[in-house]
Amino acid sequence: MDKELEIIKKEYEEKLKRKEEKKKDKDKDKDKGKEKEKVKEEEDSDKVKTEAEKLKAEKAVEVPSFSKYQLHRDFFNIRQQNYREKQIAKRNMERLKSPSSFPSVPKGGPV
């Protein structure tokens, strides 16, 4: 995942460099508006930084699909366990309600 991030960052930085070079070539032709372009470059660099941070955050948030599967499997196991506990509780209540489940009083006298 780190390699992918690095590749994406490099590609993005190269694109930005190309854009900046094109802007600089146009700026050389035009002496007017240098200050405006500097402000734009600063804004672009700020945008680049924020976009790079967003990419990092998005990549950090993403979890490999294997762990997602583990998470869902855990939910399923929890639900199964709860279902089993409910079934056991029902059986126990039925046993307690039926008088035949309790031992009977011994018949006859003491020995």
GROMACS .gro file of C-alpha atoms in nm:
model
  111
    1MET     CA    1   0.000   0.000   0.000
    2ASP     CA    2   0.289   0.234   0.077
    3LYS     CA    3   0.436   0.171  -0.267
    4GLU     CA    4   0.107   0.259  -0.428
    5LEU     CA    5   0.092   0.582  -0.230
    6GLU     CA    6   0.444   0.674  -0.335
    7ILE     CA    7   0.369   0.605  -0.700
    8ILE     CA    8   0.053   0.813  -0.688
    9LYS     CA    9   0.233   1.096  -0.511
   10LYS     CA   10   0.514   1.097  -0.768
   11GLU     CA   11   0.269   1.102  -1.058
   12TYR     CA   12   0.071   1.381  -0.900
   13GLU     CA   13   0.384   1.586  -0.826
   14GLU     CA   14   0.503   1.541  -1.186
   15LYS     CA   15   0.170   1.664  -1.317
   16LEU     CA   16   0.188   1.965  -1.091
   17LYS     CA   17   0.544   2.040  -1.201
   18ARG     CA   18   0.436   2.029  -1.564
   19LYS     CA   19   0.150   2.263  -1.493
   20GLU     CA   20   0.378   2.499  -1.305
   21GLU     CA   21   0.633   2.495  -1.588
   22LYS     CA   22   0.361   2.579  -1.839
   23LYS     CA   23   0.246   2.861  -1.616
   24LYS     CA   24   0.602   2.989  -1.577
   25ASP     CA   25   0.653   2.990  -1.955
   26LYS     CA   26   0.338   3.196  -1.995
   27ASP     CA   27   0.446   3.419  -1.708
   28LYS     CA   28   0.777   3.496  -1.873
   29ASP     CA   29   0.589   3.628  -2.172
   30LYS     CA   30   0.372   3.835  -1.949
   31ASP     CA   31   0.551   4.057  -1.700
   32LYS     CA   32   0.222   4.183  -1.566
   33GLY     CA   33   0.042   3.979  -1.309
   34LYS     CA   34   0.347   3.815  -1.151
   35GLU     CA   35   0.207   3.877  -0.808
   36LYS     CA   36  -0.124   3.717  -0.901
   37GLU     CA   37   0.052   3.410  -1.032
   38LYS     CA   38   0.262   3.378  -0.718
   39VAL     CA   39  -0.056   3.382  -0.515
   40LYS     CA   40  -0.205   3.118  -0.747
   41GLU     CA   41   0.105   2.901  -0.713
   42GLU     CA   42   0.084   2.928  -0.336
   43GLU     CA   43  -0.283   2.833  -0.350
   44ASP     CA   44  -0.201   2.545  -0.584
   45SER     CA   45   0.072   2.424  -0.353
   46ASP     CA   46  -0.170   2.449  -0.062
   47LYS     CA   47  -0.425   2.254  -0.264
   48VAL     CA   48  -0.161   1.996  -0.348
   49LYS     CA   49  -0.075   1.958   0.017
   50THR     CA   50  -0.438   1.926   0.119
   51GLU     CA   51  -0.509   1.677  -0.158
   52ALA     CA   52  -0.203   1.476  -0.060
   53GLU     CA   53  -0.323   1.477   0.300
   54LYS     CA   54  -0.668   1.367   0.185
   55LEU     CA   55  -0.512   1.082  -0.011
   56LYS     CA   56  -0.313   0.979   0.293
   57ALA     CA   57  -0.623   0.995   0.512
   58GLU     CA   58  -0.829   0.795   0.263
   59LYS     CA   59  -0.560   0.531   0.228
   60ALA     CA   60  -0.516   0.518   0.605
   61VAL     CA   61  -0.890   0.473   0.656
   62GLU     CA   62  -0.910   0.191   0.404
   63VAL     CA   63  -0.863  -0.149   0.558
   64PRO     CA   64  -0.761  -0.454   0.358
   65SER     CA   65  -1.053  -0.665   0.242
   66PHE     CA   66  -0.935  -0.959   0.451
   67SER     CA   67  -0.986  -0.770   0.778
   68LYS     CA   68  -1.326  -0.650   0.654
   69TYR     CA   69  -1.419  -1.014   0.608
   70GLN     CA   70  -1.296  -1.093   0.957
   71LEU     CA   71  -1.508  -0.813   1.098
   72HIS     CA   72  -1.825  -0.938   0.928
   73ARG     CA   73  -1.752  -1.293   1.034
   74ASP     CA   74  -1.723  -1.174   1.393
   75PHE     CA   75  -2.064  -1.009   1.371
   76PHE     CA   76  -2.212  -1.332   1.240
   77ASN     CA   77  -2.052  -1.531   1.523
   78ILE     CA   78  -2.186  -1.289   1.782
   79ARG     CA   79  -2.536  -1.321   1.638
   80GLN     CA   80  -2.510  -1.700   1.637
   81GLN     CA   81  -2.393  -1.699   1.998
   82ASN     CA   82  -2.683  -1.476   2.103
   83TYR     CA   83  -2.928  -1.704   1.922
   84ARG     CA   84  -2.787  -2.013   2.096
   85GLU     CA   85  -2.804  -1.843   2.436
   86LYS     CA   86  -3.170  -1.756   2.377
   87GLN     CA   87  -3.247  -2.115   2.277
   88ILE     CA   88  -3.073  -2.250   2.587
   89ALA     CA   89  -3.262  -2.004   2.807
   90LYS     CA   90  -3.593  -2.117   2.652
   91ARG     CA   91  -3.511  -2.483   2.717
   92ASN     CA   92  -3.417  -2.407   3.078
   93MET     CA   93  -3.744  -2.221   3.133
   94GLU     CA   94  -3.942  -2.515   2.989
   95ARG     CA   95  -3.758  -2.756   3.218
   96LEU     CA   96  -3.832  -2.542   3.522
   97LYS     CA   97  -4.201  -2.516   3.431
   98SER     CA   98  -4.255  -2.891   3.397
   99PRO     CA   99  -4.297  -3.067   3.735
  100SER     CA  100  -4.166  -3.394   3.599
  101SER     CA  101  -3.815  -3.255   3.580
  102PHE     CA  102  -3.792  -3.225   3.960
  103PRO     CA  103  -3.725  -3.535   4.173
  104SER     CA  104  -4.024  -3.684   4.351
  105VAL     CA  105  -4.054  -3.736   4.723
  106PRO     CA  106  -3.937  -4.084   4.821
  107LYS     CA  107  -4.216  -4.330   4.900
  108GLY     CA  108  -4.200  -4.544   5.204
  109GLY     CA  109  -4.047  -4.499   5.542
  110PRO     CA  110  -3.695  -4.436   5.639
  111VAL     CA  111  -3.471  -4.735   5.625
   0.00000   0.00000   0.00000
